[in-house]
Amino acid sequence: MLYWLLYQKLFPYFRLFRIFRYLTFRTVFASLTALLIGLLIGPFVIERLREFQIGQYIREDGPQSHQKKGGTPTMGGVLICISILVPTLLWSDLSNPFVWLIVLSTTAFGAIGFTDDYIKTVRRNNKGLSARQKLGLQFLASAAVAVALTVMDMHGEYSTRLVVPFSKRFRPDLVWQWLGHIPHMGWLAFLPFVIFVMLVITFSSNAVNLTDGLDGLAIGCTIIAAGALTVLTYVSGHVVFSDYLELQRMPMVSELTIFCGSMVGASIGFLWYNAHPAEVFMGDVGSLALGGAIGTVAVIIKQELLLPFIGGVFIMEAVSVMLQVGSYKLRGGKRIFRMAPLHHHFELGGWSESKVIARFWILALVFALLALTTLKLR
């Protein structure tokens, strides 16, 4: 909106406004805007959550040290979503379809989380949405993203070919082109791509959700992951850097740098209130929105295979739950970890909450740096 007003409309009359054409300038201002929104309206949001008695339910089988957190305001993810979406709409080129795709995807996953939190806290139903309902809605939102990308692929605005880490020439296409030549079967050609996108985004969303168990843990890791995505979106759309790093240049995705910068600023603003001891929790509305956003950006810039590095800690947490559940069911109640997700395993092993958080942040930073190093190691 500001880009349209200050650059596209007023630049011919005020030459100084030329600065608003530069992506780096707008990304910095989007990050600062997101940070300021988070810091300024944070107390208001927290107070309203207290007034509505929207407090966190702490499960009884969790670590006993967490029981004192019961009643802490949750659904703080509303603050995160506002802090991300408003700067994105202010500073981005709104004629770019990728901007609207990521905005709508983040909103959709945030709405799923909001519904779950609303049922648990306002209606006092601790179960919230059932696992089947939540997964179904997440798959539906992810499928909508996949369908939008296939339409853009047919118009030459996107490519369904993957970028493979450590490989320069291997670019597998997730569309079965041969099916397109069979009458009435052409739509099936995109099925592998749609399924792949659904799995990536849904897994990413749930991975962040599972990591959100300690004060500042998930949001701190999000800052690092969003920072890595900011670099990846920028170099993917930059003519010089994409050529130097031998990436497929995607000029239109460069506007997503502003969204990723907003995610960094919004996450830092939320961490101000979510740092130990937390004044507010993000709830499912925040974790699902952030996870969905991370997965969607990775899909758009075709770096899905880098997600284990970009969100390494999130992947660790999700896999620990999968292994724990699988072991419990297949091995007659035997567990691999003291408790899952993984951060609880270390808590029960004697690590303090602050130590677990700090060390997981360090791991997240190492993973993110590994992700960025793969850009040249091809």
Short mmCIF file of N, CA and C in Angstrom, two decimals, residues 263-360:
data_model
loop_
_atom_site.label_atom_id
_atom_site.label_comp_id
_atom_site.label_asym_id
_atom_site.label_seq_id
_atom_site.Cartn_x
_atom_site.Cartn_y
_atom_site.Cartn_z
N MET A 263 8.30 -11.24 9.24
CA MET A 263 8.23 -12.37 10.16
C MET A 263 9.34 -12.29 11.20
N VAL A 264 10.53 -11.85 10.77
CA VAL A 264 11.63 -11.68 11.73
C VAL A 264 11.28 -10.60 12.75
N GLY A 265 10.83 -9.44 12.28
CA GLY A 265 10.50 -8.34 13.19
C GLY A 265 9.37 -8.69 14.12
N ALA A 266 8.32 -9.34 13.59
CA ALA A 266 7.18 -9.72 14.42
C ALA A 266 7.59 -10.74 15.48
N SER A 267 8.47 -11.66 15.11
CA SER A 267 8.91 -12.69 16.06
C SER A 267 9.75 -12.08 17.18
N ILE A 268 10.61 -11.13 16.83
CA ILE A 268 11.40 -10.45 17.86
C ILE A 268 10.48 -9.68 18.80
N GLY A 269 9.47 -9.00 18.24
CA GLY A 269 8.53 -8.27 19.07
C GLY A 269 7.77 -9.19 20.00
N PHE A 270 7.38 -10.35 19.52
CA PHE A 270 6.65 -11.29 20.38
C PHE A 270 7.57 -11.90 21.43
N LEU A 271 8.83 -12.14 21.08
CA LEU A 271 9.78 -12.70 22.04
C LEU A 271 9.96 -11.78 23.24
N TRP A 272 9.78 -10.47 23.04
CA TRP A 272 9.88 -9.51 24.15
C TRP A 272 8.94 -9.89 25.28
N TYR A 273 7.76 -10.41 24.93
CA TYR A 273 6.76 -10.77 25.93
C TYR A 273 6.72 -12.28 26.21
N ASN A 274 7.32 -13.06 25.32
CA ASN A 274 7.28 -14.51 25.45
C ASN A 274 8.54 -15.09 26.08
N ALA A 275 9.57 -14.23 26.31
CA ALA A 275 10.81 -14.70 26.93
C ALA A 275 10.53 -15.17 28.34
N HIS A 276 11.31 -16.12 28.82
CA HIS A 276 11.12 -16.72 30.14
C HIS A 276 11.33 -15.70 31.27
N PRO A 277 10.39 -15.60 32.20
CA PRO A 277 9.08 -16.26 32.26
C PRO A 277 8.07 -15.56 31.38
N ALA A 278 7.36 -16.31 30.58
CA ALA A 278 6.49 -15.75 29.54
C ALA A 278 5.29 -15.02 30.13
N GLU A 279 4.98 -13.87 29.53
CA GLU A 279 3.77 -13.13 29.87
C GLU A 279 2.60 -13.57 29.01
N VAL A 280 2.90 -14.20 27.88
CA VAL A 280 1.87 -14.66 26.96
C VAL A 280 2.42 -15.81 26.14
N PHE A 281 1.55 -16.73 25.75
CA PHE A 281 1.92 -17.83 24.86
C PHE A 281 1.30 -17.59 23.49
N MET A 282 1.95 -18.09 22.45
CA MET A 282 1.44 -17.87 21.10
C MET A 282 0.22 -18.73 20.81
N GLY A 283 0.10 -19.90 21.44
CA GLY A 283 -1.02 -20.77 21.17
C GLY A 283 -0.95 -21.35 19.76
N ASP A 284 -1.97 -22.12 19.40
CA ASP A 284 -1.98 -22.73 18.07
C ASP A 284 -2.12 -21.69 16.97
N VAL A 285 -2.80 -20.58 17.26
CA VAL A 285 -2.98 -19.55 16.23
C VAL A 285 -1.64 -19.01 15.75
N GLY A 286 -0.67 -18.91 16.66
CA GLY A 286 0.66 -18.44 16.28
C GLY A 286 1.52 -19.51 15.67
N SER A 287 1.56 -20.69 16.31
CA SER A 287 2.45 -21.74 15.84
C SER A 287 2.02 -22.29 14.49
N LEU A 288 0.72 -22.48 14.27
CA LEU A 288 0.27 -22.98 12.98
C LEU A 288 0.48 -21.95 11.88
N ALA A 289 0.24 -20.67 12.21
CA ALA A 289 0.45 -19.62 11.21
C ALA A 289 1.91 -19.51 10.82
N LEU A 290 2.81 -19.53 11.80
CA LEU A 290 4.24 -19.43 11.52
C LEU A 290 4.73 -20.65 10.74
N GLY A 291 4.32 -21.83 11.18
CA GLY A 291 4.74 -23.04 10.49
C GLY A 291 4.22 -23.10 9.07
N GLY A 292 2.95 -22.70 8.89
CA GLY A 292 2.39 -22.66 7.55
C GLY A 292 3.11 -21.66 6.66
N ALA A 293 3.47 -20.52 7.25
CA ALA A 293 4.19 -19.49 6.48
C ALA A 293 5.57 -19.98 6.06
N ILE A 294 6.29 -20.60 6.99
CA ILE A 294 7.63 -21.11 6.67
C ILE A 294 7.55 -22.16 5.57
N GLY A 295 6.61 -23.08 5.68
CA GLY A 295 6.46 -24.12 4.67
C GLY A 295 6.06 -23.55 3.32
N THR A 296 5.15 -22.57 3.32
CA THR A 296 4.68 -22.00 2.06
C THR A 296 5.80 -21.23 1.35
N VAL A 297 6.58 -20.45 2.12
CA VAL A 297 7.70 -19.73 1.51
C VAL A 297 8.71 -20.71 0.92
N ALA A 298 9.01 -21.78 1.66
CA ALA A 298 9.96 -22.77 1.16
C ALA A 298 9.47 -23.40 -0.14
N VAL A 299 8.17 -23.65 -0.22
CA VAL A 299 7.60 -24.24 -1.45
C VAL A 299 7.69 -23.26 -2.61
N ILE A 300 7.35 -22.00 -2.36
CA ILE A 300 7.34 -21.01 -3.43
C ILE A 300 8.73 -20.80 -4.02
N ILE A 301 9.74 -20.73 -3.12
CA ILE A 301 11.10 -20.52 -3.62
C ILE A 301 11.80 -21.85 -3.96
N LYS A 302 11.02 -22.94 -3.87
CA LYS A 302 11.48 -24.28 -4.25
C LYS A 302 12.69 -24.76 -3.43
N GLN A 303 12.65 -24.46 -2.15
CA GLN A 303 13.70 -24.92 -1.25
C GLN A 303 13.13 -25.86 -0.20
N GLU A 304 12.14 -26.65 -0.59
CA GLU A 304 11.52 -27.59 0.36
C GLU A 304 12.53 -28.56 0.95
N LEU A 305 13.49 -28.98 0.12
CA LEU A 305 14.47 -29.97 0.58
C LEU A 305 15.49 -29.36 1.54
N LEU A 306 15.48 -28.03 1.67
CA LEU A 306 16.34 -27.38 2.66
C LEU A 306 15.65 -27.18 4.00
N LEU A 307 14.36 -27.52 4.09
CA LEU A 307 13.63 -27.33 5.35
C LEU A 307 14.25 -28.07 6.54
N PRO A 308 14.82 -29.28 6.34
CA PRO A 308 15.49 -29.92 7.48
C PRO A 308 16.63 -29.10 8.05
N PHE A 309 17.22 -28.19 7.24
CA PHE A 309 18.26 -27.29 7.73
C PHE A 309 17.65 -25.97 8.20
N ILE A 310 16.77 -25.39 7.37
CA ILE A 310 16.17 -24.10 7.73
C ILE A 310 15.44 -24.19 9.06
N GLY A 311 14.67 -25.25 9.22
CA GLY A 311 13.94 -25.45 10.48
C GLY A 311 14.39 -26.71 11.18
N GLY A 312 15.69 -26.86 11.35
CA GLY A 312 16.23 -28.10 11.90
C GLY A 312 15.66 -28.49 13.24
N VAL A 313 15.53 -27.53 14.15
CA VAL A 313 14.99 -27.83 15.48
C VAL A 313 13.54 -28.25 15.38
N PHE A 314 12.76 -27.58 14.52
CA PHE A 314 11.37 -27.95 14.34
C PHE A 314 11.25 -29.40 13.85
N ILE A 315 12.13 -29.77 12.92
CA ILE A 315 12.11 -31.14 12.38
C ILE A 315 12.46 -32.13 13.48
N MET A 316 13.47 -31.81 14.28
CA MET A 316 13.87 -32.68 15.38
C MET A 316 12.70 -32.93 16.34
N GLU A 317 12.00 -31.86 16.68
CA GLU A 317 10.89 -31.98 17.62
C GLU A 317 9.77 -32.85 17.04
N ALA A 318 9.45 -32.63 15.76
CA ALA A 318 8.37 -33.39 15.14
C ALA A 318 8.74 -34.87 15.01
N VAL A 319 9.97 -35.12 14.58
CA VAL A 319 10.41 -36.50 14.41
C VAL A 319 10.45 -37.22 15.76
N SER A 320 10.83 -36.53 16.82
CA SER A 320 10.87 -37.16 18.15
C SER A 320 9.48 -37.63 18.56
N VAL A 321 8.46 -36.86 18.24
CA VAL A 321 7.08 -37.26 18.56
C VAL A 321 6.67 -38.47 17.72
N MET A 322 7.02 -38.45 16.44
CA MET A 322 6.68 -39.57 15.57
C MET A 322 7.36 -40.85 16.03
N LEU A 323 8.63 -40.74 16.40
CA LEU A 323 9.35 -41.93 16.89
C LEU A 323 8.78 -42.43 18.20
N GLN A 324 8.44 -41.49 19.09
CA GLN A 324 7.90 -41.87 20.39
C GLN A 324 6.56 -42.59 20.24
N VAL A 325 5.69 -42.04 19.42
CA VAL A 325 4.37 -42.65 19.21
C VAL A 325 4.52 -44.00 18.53
N GLY A 326 5.38 -44.07 17.51
CA GLY A 326 5.59 -45.33 16.80
C GLY A 326 6.15 -46.40 17.72
N SER A 327 7.12 -46.04 18.54
CA SER A 327 7.71 -46.99 19.47
C SER A 327 6.68 -47.47 20.50
N TYR A 328 5.88 -46.55 20.98
CA TYR A 328 4.88 -46.91 22.00
C TYR A 328 3.87 -47.91 21.45
N LYS A 329 3.47 -47.70 20.19
CA LYS A 329 2.45 -48.57 19.62
C LYS A 329 3.01 -49.89 19.11
N LEU A 330 4.22 -49.86 18.55
CA LEU A 330 4.78 -51.06 17.94
C LEU A 330 5.59 -51.91 18.91
N ARG A 331 6.05 -51.32 20.01
CA ARG A 331 6.91 -52.06 20.95
C ARG A 331 6.23 -52.27 22.29
N GLY A 332 4.92 -52.28 22.29
CA GLY A 332 4.19 -52.62 23.51
C GLY A 332 4.36 -51.63 24.64
N GLY A 333 4.30 -50.35 24.34
CA GLY A 333 4.35 -49.33 25.38
C GLY A 333 5.75 -48.84 25.72
N LYS A 334 6.77 -49.33 25.02
CA LYS A 334 8.14 -48.89 25.28
C LYS A 334 8.39 -47.53 24.63
N ARG A 335 9.10 -46.67 25.35
CA ARG A 335 9.39 -45.32 24.86
C ARG A 335 10.87 -45.17 24.51
N ILE A 336 11.15 -44.29 23.58
CA ILE A 336 12.53 -43.97 23.22
C ILE A 336 13.03 -42.81 24.09
N PHE A 337 12.18 -41.81 24.29
CA PHE A 337 12.54 -40.63 25.07
C PHE A 337 11.77 -40.61 26.38
N ARG A 338 12.31 -39.89 27.35
CA ARG A 338 11.60 -39.75 28.62
C ARG A 338 10.23 -39.14 28.41
N MET A 339 10.18 -38.18 27.50
CA MET A 339 8.93 -37.55 27.11
C MET A 339 9.15 -36.84 25.79
N ALA A 340 8.13 -36.81 24.96
CA ALA A 340 8.19 -36.09 23.69
C ALA A 340 7.18 -34.95 23.73
N PRO A 341 7.47 -33.86 23.00
CA PRO A 341 8.60 -33.58 22.10
C PRO A 341 9.95 -33.54 22.82
N LEU A 342 11.00 -33.44 22.03
CA LEU A 342 12.36 -33.65 22.50
C LEU A 342 12.77 -32.72 23.63
N HIS A 343 12.26 -31.47 23.64
CA HIS A 343 12.69 -30.54 24.68
C HIS A 343 12.28 -31.04 26.07
N HIS A 344 11.16 -31.76 26.16
CA HIS A 344 10.75 -32.31 27.45
C HIS A 344 11.70 -33.43 27.91
N HIS A 345 12.26 -34.17 26.96
CA HIS A 345 13.22 -35.23 27.29
C HIS A 345 14.42 -34.65 28.04
N PHE A 346 14.92 -33.52 27.57
CA PHE A 346 16.08 -32.91 28.22
C PHE A 346 15.70 -32.23 29.53
N GLU A 347 14.48 -31.71 29.60
CA GLU A 347 14.02 -31.15 30.88
C GLU A 347 13.99 -32.22 31.96
N LEU A 348 13.42 -33.36 31.63
CA LEU A 348 13.34 -34.45 32.61
C LEU A 348 14.71 -35.06 32.88
N GLY A 349 15.66 -34.79 32.00
CA GLY A 349 17.02 -35.25 32.21
C GLY A 349 17.83 -34.34 33.11
N GLY A 350 17.24 -33.24 33.56
CA GLY A 350 17.91 -32.36 34.52
C GLY A 350 18.30 -31.00 33.98
N TRP A 351 18.11 -30.75 32.67
CA TRP A 351 18.42 -29.43 32.13
C TRP A 351 17.36 -28.43 32.58
N SER A 352 17.79 -27.25 32.92
CA SER A 352 16.83 -26.20 33.25
C SER A 352 16.15 -25.72 31.97
N GLU A 353 14.99 -25.10 32.13
CA GLU A 353 14.25 -24.62 30.96
C GLU A 353 15.07 -23.63 30.15
N SER A 354 15.75 -22.72 30.82
CA SER A 354 16.55 -21.71 30.12
C SER A 354 17.69 -22.36 29.34
N LYS A 355 18.28 -23.41 29.90
CA LYS A 355 19.39 -24.08 29.21
C LYS A 355 18.89 -24.80 27.96
N VAL A 356 17.74 -25.46 28.06
CA VAL A 356 17.17 -26.13 26.89
C VAL A 356 16.91 -25.12 25.78
N ILE A 357 16.31 -24.00 26.15
CA ILE A 357 15.97 -22.97 25.17
C ILE A 357 17.21 -22.44 24.47
N ALA A 358 18.22 -22.07 25.27
CA ALA A 358 19.44 -21.49 24.71
C ALA A 358 20.15 -22.48 23.79
N ARG A 359 20.23 -23.73 24.19
CA ARG A 359 20.94 -24.72 23.38
C ARG A 359 20.17 -25.07 22.11
N PHE A 360 18.87 -25.07 22.18
CA PHE A 360 18.08 -25.31 20.97
C PHE A 360 18.20 -24.13 20.01
#
